[in-house]
Amino acid sequence: MPGLLIIAHAPLASSLKAVAQHTFPDCGRRLEALDVLPDASIEEIEIAARALLAQVSDPDALIFTDVFGATPCNVAQRLADGVHVKVIAGVNVPMLWRSLCYADESLDAVVARAVAGATQGVMQVATSRPQNQTFKPGANDQNKHQHQQ
């Protein structure tokens, strides 16, 4: 079961952790977040990230970052060895939730599921009522409320 570490520009990492804990209250010990502040040095960020990584690694860990090429991702790349620690840039909520749902799988499987969750979880949503659905009162609804069928 890989641990999860989010390294992102403040306050994104802690916000994503809060969203994850809202949905998965038991994820606390295997999920950590590091908010990168604008004035922090790479060395300070790396020291903090190593400490958090040590807390979640068992021995595997997956590090999520917000933007490829930015400081959080560069620090994560320094920590990754490609075997026990892997990095995914572009973290989003569907990716994080998918990782938590399948946290009992191997690191490679969690990475694959996270990437799939990210791509499948992003979609354009219709701006009007779906045309293939009708709205009608429920059979036992005496007030004739509109229910989507």
PDB file of C-alpha atoms in Angstrom:
ATOM      1  CA  MET A   1       0.000   0.000   0.000  1.00  0.00           C
ATOM      2  CA  PRO A   2       1.848   3.109  -1.188  1.00  0.00           C
ATOM      3  CA  GLY A   3       1.764   6.288   0.829  1.00  0.00           C
ATOM      4  CA  LEU A   4       0.670   9.493  -0.865  1.00  0.00           C
ATOM      5  CA  LEU A   5       2.358  12.884  -0.661  1.00  0.00           C
ATOM      6  CA  ILE A   6       1.038  16.038  -2.312  1.00  0.00           C
ATOM      7  CA  ILE A   7       3.585  18.787  -2.979  1.00  0.00           C
ATOM      8  CA  ALA A   8       2.007  21.883  -4.520  1.00  0.00           C
ATOM      9  CA  HIS A   9       1.928  25.649  -4.431  1.00  0.00           C
ATOM     10  CA  ALA A  10       0.164  26.935  -1.296  1.00  0.00           C
ATOM     11  CA  PRO A  11      -2.638  26.343  -0.432  1.00  0.00           C
ATOM     12  CA  LEU A  12      -3.400  23.648  -3.021  1.00  0.00           C
ATOM     13  CA  ALA A  13      -1.667  20.716  -1.308  1.00  0.00           C
ATOM     14  CA  SER A  14      -3.390  21.169   2.048  1.00  0.00           C
ATOM     15  CA  SER A  15      -6.715  21.864   0.318  1.00  0.00           C
ATOM     16  CA  LEU A  16      -6.511  18.627  -1.662  1.00  0.00           C
ATOM     17  CA  LYS A  17      -5.622  16.748   1.516  1.00  0.00           C
ATOM     18  CA  ALA A  18      -8.675  18.257   3.230  1.00  0.00           C
ATOM     19  CA  VAL A  19     -10.901  17.170   0.327  1.00  0.00           C
ATOM     20  CA  ALA A  20      -9.455  13.652   0.512  1.00  0.00           C
ATOM     21  CA  GLN A  21     -10.000  13.463   4.271  1.00  0.00           C
ATOM     22  CA  HIS A  22     -13.562  14.696   3.845  1.00  0.00           C
ATOM     23  CA  THR A  23     -14.325  11.784   1.527  1.00  0.00           C
ATOM     24  CA  PHE A  24     -11.947   9.191   3.009  1.00  0.00           C
ATOM     25  CA  PRO A  25     -11.687   9.966   6.748  1.00  0.00           C
ATOM     26  CA  ASP A  26      -9.369   7.001   7.374  1.00  0.00           C
ATOM     27  CA  CYS A  27      -6.695   8.089   4.878  1.00  0.00           C
ATOM     28  CA  GLY A  28      -4.866  10.278   7.404  1.00  0.00           C
ATOM     29  CA  ARG A  29      -1.757   8.247   8.149  1.00  0.00           C
ATOM     30  CA  ARG A  30      -0.908   7.463   4.532  1.00  0.00           C
ATOM     31  CA  LEU A  31      -1.570  10.915   3.064  1.00  0.00           C
ATOM     32  CA  GLU A  32       0.473  14.065   3.685  1.00  0.00           C
ATOM     33  CA  ALA A  33       0.616  17.478   2.052  1.00  0.00           C
ATOM     34  CA  LEU A  34       3.305  20.108   1.662  1.00  0.00           C
ATOM     35  CA  ASP A  35       2.311  23.624   0.647  1.00  0.00           C
ATOM     36  CA  VAL A  36       5.163  25.383  -1.129  1.00  0.00           C
ATOM     37  CA  LEU A  37       5.349  29.048  -0.179  1.00  0.00           C
ATOM     38  CA  PRO A  38       6.707  31.648  -2.627  1.00  0.00           C
ATOM     39  CA  ASP A  39       9.674  32.612  -0.456  1.00  0.00           C
ATOM     40  CA  ALA A  40      10.803  29.086   0.514  1.00  0.00           C
ATOM     41  CA  SER A  41      14.134  27.849  -0.794  1.00  0.00           C
ATOM     42  CA  ILE A  42      14.392  24.573  -2.677  1.00  0.00           C
ATOM     43  CA  GLU A  43      16.580  23.201   0.123  1.00  0.00           C
ATOM     44  CA  GLU A  44      13.929  24.015   2.772  1.00  0.00           C
ATOM     45  CA  ILE A  45      11.206  22.457   0.653  1.00  0.00           C
ATOM     46  CA  GLU A  46      13.271  19.333   0.020  1.00  0.00           C
ATOM     47  CA  ILE A  47      14.008  18.847   3.740  1.00  0.00           C
ATOM     48  CA  ALA A  48      10.315  19.185   4.605  1.00  0.00           C
ATOM     49  CA  ALA A  49       9.311  16.892   1.737  1.00  0.00           C
ATOM     50  CA  ARG A  50      11.804  14.198   2.786  1.00  0.00           C
ATOM     51  CA  ALA A  51      10.427  14.252   6.326  1.00  0.00           C
ATOM     52  CA  LEU A  52       6.834  13.866   5.116  1.00  0.00           C
ATOM     53  CA  LEU A  53       7.827  11.195   2.617  1.00  0.00           C
ATOM     54  CA  ALA A  54       9.435   9.196   5.418  1.00  0.00           C
ATOM     55  CA  GLN A  55       6.124   9.354   7.312  1.00  0.00           C
ATOM     56  CA  VAL A  56       3.990   7.964   4.471  1.00  0.00           C
ATOM     57  CA  SER A  57       6.390   5.529   2.765  1.00  0.00           C
ATOM     58  CA  ASP A  58       5.759   1.886   3.502  1.00  0.00           C
ATOM     59  CA  PRO A  59       8.208   1.534   1.644  1.00  0.00           C
ATOM     60  CA  ASP A  60       6.467   2.738  -1.529  1.00  0.00           C
ATOM     61  CA  ALA A  61       5.078   6.214  -2.083  1.00  0.00           C
ATOM     62  CA  LEU A  62       3.442   8.240  -4.812  1.00  0.00           C
ATOM     63  CA  ILE A  63       4.104  11.973  -4.940  1.00  0.00           C
ATOM     64  CA  PHE A  64       1.575  14.258  -6.601  1.00  0.00           C
ATOM     65  CA  THR A  65       2.590  17.719  -7.783  1.00  0.00           C
ATOM     66  CA  ASP A  66       0.579  20.504  -9.315  1.00  0.00           C
ATOM     67  CA  VAL A  67       2.613  21.618 -12.350  1.00  0.00           C
ATOM     68  CA  PHE A  68       5.376  19.846 -14.242  1.00  0.00           C
ATOM     69  CA  GLY A  69       8.564  21.901 -14.246  1.00  0.00           C
ATOM     70  CA  ALA A  70       7.606  24.054 -11.260  1.00  0.00           C
ATOM     71  CA  THR A  71       9.400  23.963  -7.901  1.00  0.00           C
ATOM     72  CA  PRO A  72       7.107  21.339  -6.292  1.00  0.00           C
ATOM     73  CA  CYS A  73       7.696  18.955  -9.192  1.00  0.00           C
ATOM     74  CA  ASN A  74      11.429  19.609  -9.250  1.00  0.00           C
ATOM     75  CA  VAL A  75      11.662  18.765  -5.537  1.00  0.00           C
ATOM     76  CA  ALA A  76       9.545  15.638  -6.041  1.00  0.00           C
ATOM     77  CA  GLN A  77      11.856  14.496  -8.833  1.00  0.00           C
ATOM     78  CA  ARG A  78      14.807  14.742  -6.447  1.00  0.00           C
ATOM     79  CA  LEU A  79      12.991  12.404  -4.037  1.00  0.00           C
ATOM     80  CA  ALA A  80      11.844   9.875  -6.620  1.00  0.00           C
ATOM     81  CA  ASP A  81      13.905   6.801  -7.311  1.00  0.00           C
ATOM     82  CA  GLY A  82      11.547   5.297  -9.910  1.00  0.00           C
ATOM     83  CA  VAL A  83      11.203   2.050  -7.971  1.00  0.00           C
ATOM     84  CA  HIS A  84       9.779   2.867  -4.540  1.00  0.00           C
ATOM     85  CA  VAL A  85       8.825   6.494  -5.135  1.00  0.00           C
ATOM     86  CA  LYS A  86       7.078   7.768  -8.277  1.00  0.00           C
ATOM     87  CA  VAL A  87       5.828  11.223  -9.260  1.00  0.00           C
ATOM     88  CA  ILE A  88       2.715  12.366 -11.126  1.00  0.00           C
ATOM     89  CA  ALA A  89       2.340  16.030 -12.111  1.00  0.00           C
ATOM     90  CA  GLY A  90      -1.037  17.689 -12.645  1.00  0.00           C
ATOM     91  CA  VAL A  91      -2.827  16.481  -9.516  1.00  0.00           C
ATOM     92  CA  ASN A  92      -6.605  16.818  -9.411  1.00  0.00           C
ATOM     93  CA  VAL A  93      -9.400  15.506  -7.189  1.00  0.00           C
ATOM     94  CA  PRO A  94     -10.463  12.531  -9.369  1.00  0.00           C
ATOM     95  CA  MET A  95      -6.833  11.374  -9.500  1.00  0.00           C
ATOM     96  CA  LEU A  96      -6.455  11.643  -5.744  1.00  0.00           C
ATOM     97  CA  TRP A  97      -9.732   9.853  -5.020  1.00  0.00           C
ATOM     98  CA  ARG A  98      -8.857   7.051  -7.426  1.00  0.00           C
ATOM     99  CA  SER A  99      -5.499   6.610  -5.684  1.00  0.00           C
ATOM    100  CA  LEU A 100      -7.207   6.341  -2.310  1.00  0.00           C
ATOM    101  CA  CYS A 101      -9.827   3.897  -3.598  1.00  0.00           C
ATOM    102  CA  TYR A 102      -7.137   1.537  -4.860  1.00  0.00           C
ATOM    103  CA  ALA A 103      -4.495   2.180  -2.201  1.00  0.00           C
ATOM    104  CA  ASP A 104      -4.233  -1.554  -1.423  1.00  0.00           C
ATOM    105  CA  GLU A 105      -2.760  -2.229  -4.863  1.00  0.00           C
ATOM    106  CA  SER A 106       0.895  -2.033  -5.903  1.00  0.00           C
ATOM    107  CA  LEU A 107       2.593   1.299  -6.562  1.00  0.00           C
ATOM    108  CA  ASP A 108       2.558   0.747 -10.333  1.00  0.00           C
ATOM    109  CA  ALA A 109      -1.152  -0.134 -10.256  1.00  0.00           C
ATOM    110  CA  VAL A 110      -1.985   2.954  -8.187  1.00  0.00           C
ATOM    111  CA  VAL A 111      -0.014   5.136 -10.627  1.00  0.00           C
ATOM    112  CA  ALA A 112      -1.967   3.687 -13.568  1.00  0.00           C
ATOM    113  CA  ARG A 113      -5.300   4.141 -11.779  1.00  0.00           C
ATOM    114  CA  ALA A 114      -4.423   7.706 -10.772  1.00  0.00           C
ATOM    115  CA  VAL A 115      -3.601   8.704 -14.349  1.00  0.00           C
ATOM    116  CA  ALA A 116      -6.794   7.030 -15.586  1.00  0.00           C
ATOM    117  CA  GLY A 117      -8.803   8.800 -12.889  1.00  0.00           C
ATOM    118  CA  ALA A 118      -7.329  12.132 -13.897  1.00  0.00           C
ATOM    119  CA  THR A 119      -8.156  11.756 -17.569  1.00  0.00           C
ATOM    120  CA  GLN A 120     -11.572  10.152 -17.053  1.00  0.00           C
ATOM    121  CA  GLY A 121     -12.523  12.645 -14.358  1.00  0.00           C
ATOM    122  CA  VAL A 122     -12.082  15.703 -16.562  1.00  0.00           C
ATOM    123  CA  MET A 123     -14.915  16.299 -19.017  1.00  0.00           C
ATOM    124  CA  GLN A 124     -17.040  18.993 -20.515  1.00  0.00           C
ATOM    125  CA  VAL A 125     -20.438  19.061 -18.835  1.00  0.00           C
ATOM    126  CA  ALA A 126     -23.622  19.932 -20.719  1.00  0.00           C
ATOM    127  CA  THR A 127     -24.896  23.433 -19.990  1.00  0.00           C
ATOM    128  CA  SER A 128     -28.543  22.529 -20.514  1.00  0.00           C
ATOM    129  CA  ARG A 129     -30.803  19.698 -19.436  1.00  0.00           C
ATOM    130  CA  PRO A 130     -29.798  16.387 -21.061  1.00  0.00           C
ATOM    131  CA  GLN A 131     -32.085  15.724 -24.018  1.00  0.00           C
ATOM    132  CA  ASN A 132     -32.281  11.984 -23.460  1.00  0.00           C
ATOM    133  CA  GLN A 133     -33.896  12.355 -20.041  1.00  0.00           C
ATOM    134  CA  THR A 134     -37.364  13.475 -19.056  1.00  0.00           C
ATOM    135  CA  PHE A 135     -38.623  15.118 -15.910  1.00  0.00           C
ATOM    136  CA  LYS A 136     -41.914  13.861 -14.515  1.00  0.00           C
ATOM    137  CA  PRO A 137     -43.568  13.472 -11.124  1.00  0.00           C
ATOM    138  CA  GLY A 138     -42.862  10.265  -9.235  1.00  0.00           C
ATOM    139  CA  ALA A 139     -45.699   7.705  -9.110  1.00  0.00           C
ATOM    140  CA  ASN A 140     -46.198   8.124  -5.352  1.00  0.00           C
ATOM    141  CA  ASP A 141     -45.487  11.848  -5.178  1.00  0.00           C
ATOM    142  CA  GLN A 142     -48.724  13.562  -4.117  1.00  0.00           C
ATOM    143  CA  ASN A 143     -47.118  17.012  -4.381  1.00  0.00           C
ATOM    144  CA  LYS A 144     -46.138  16.395  -8.014  1.00  0.00           C
ATOM    145  CA  HIS A 145     -42.491  17.404  -7.456  1.00  0.00           C
ATOM    146  CA  GLN A 146     -40.269  17.142 -10.481  1.00  0.00           C
ATOM    147  CA  HIS A 147     -37.899  14.161 -10.324  1.00  0.00           C
ATOM    148  CA  GLN A 148     -35.272  13.271 -12.877  1.00  0.00           C
ATOM    149  CA  GLN A 149     -36.051   9.868 -14.404  1.00  0.00           C
TER     150      GLN A 149
END
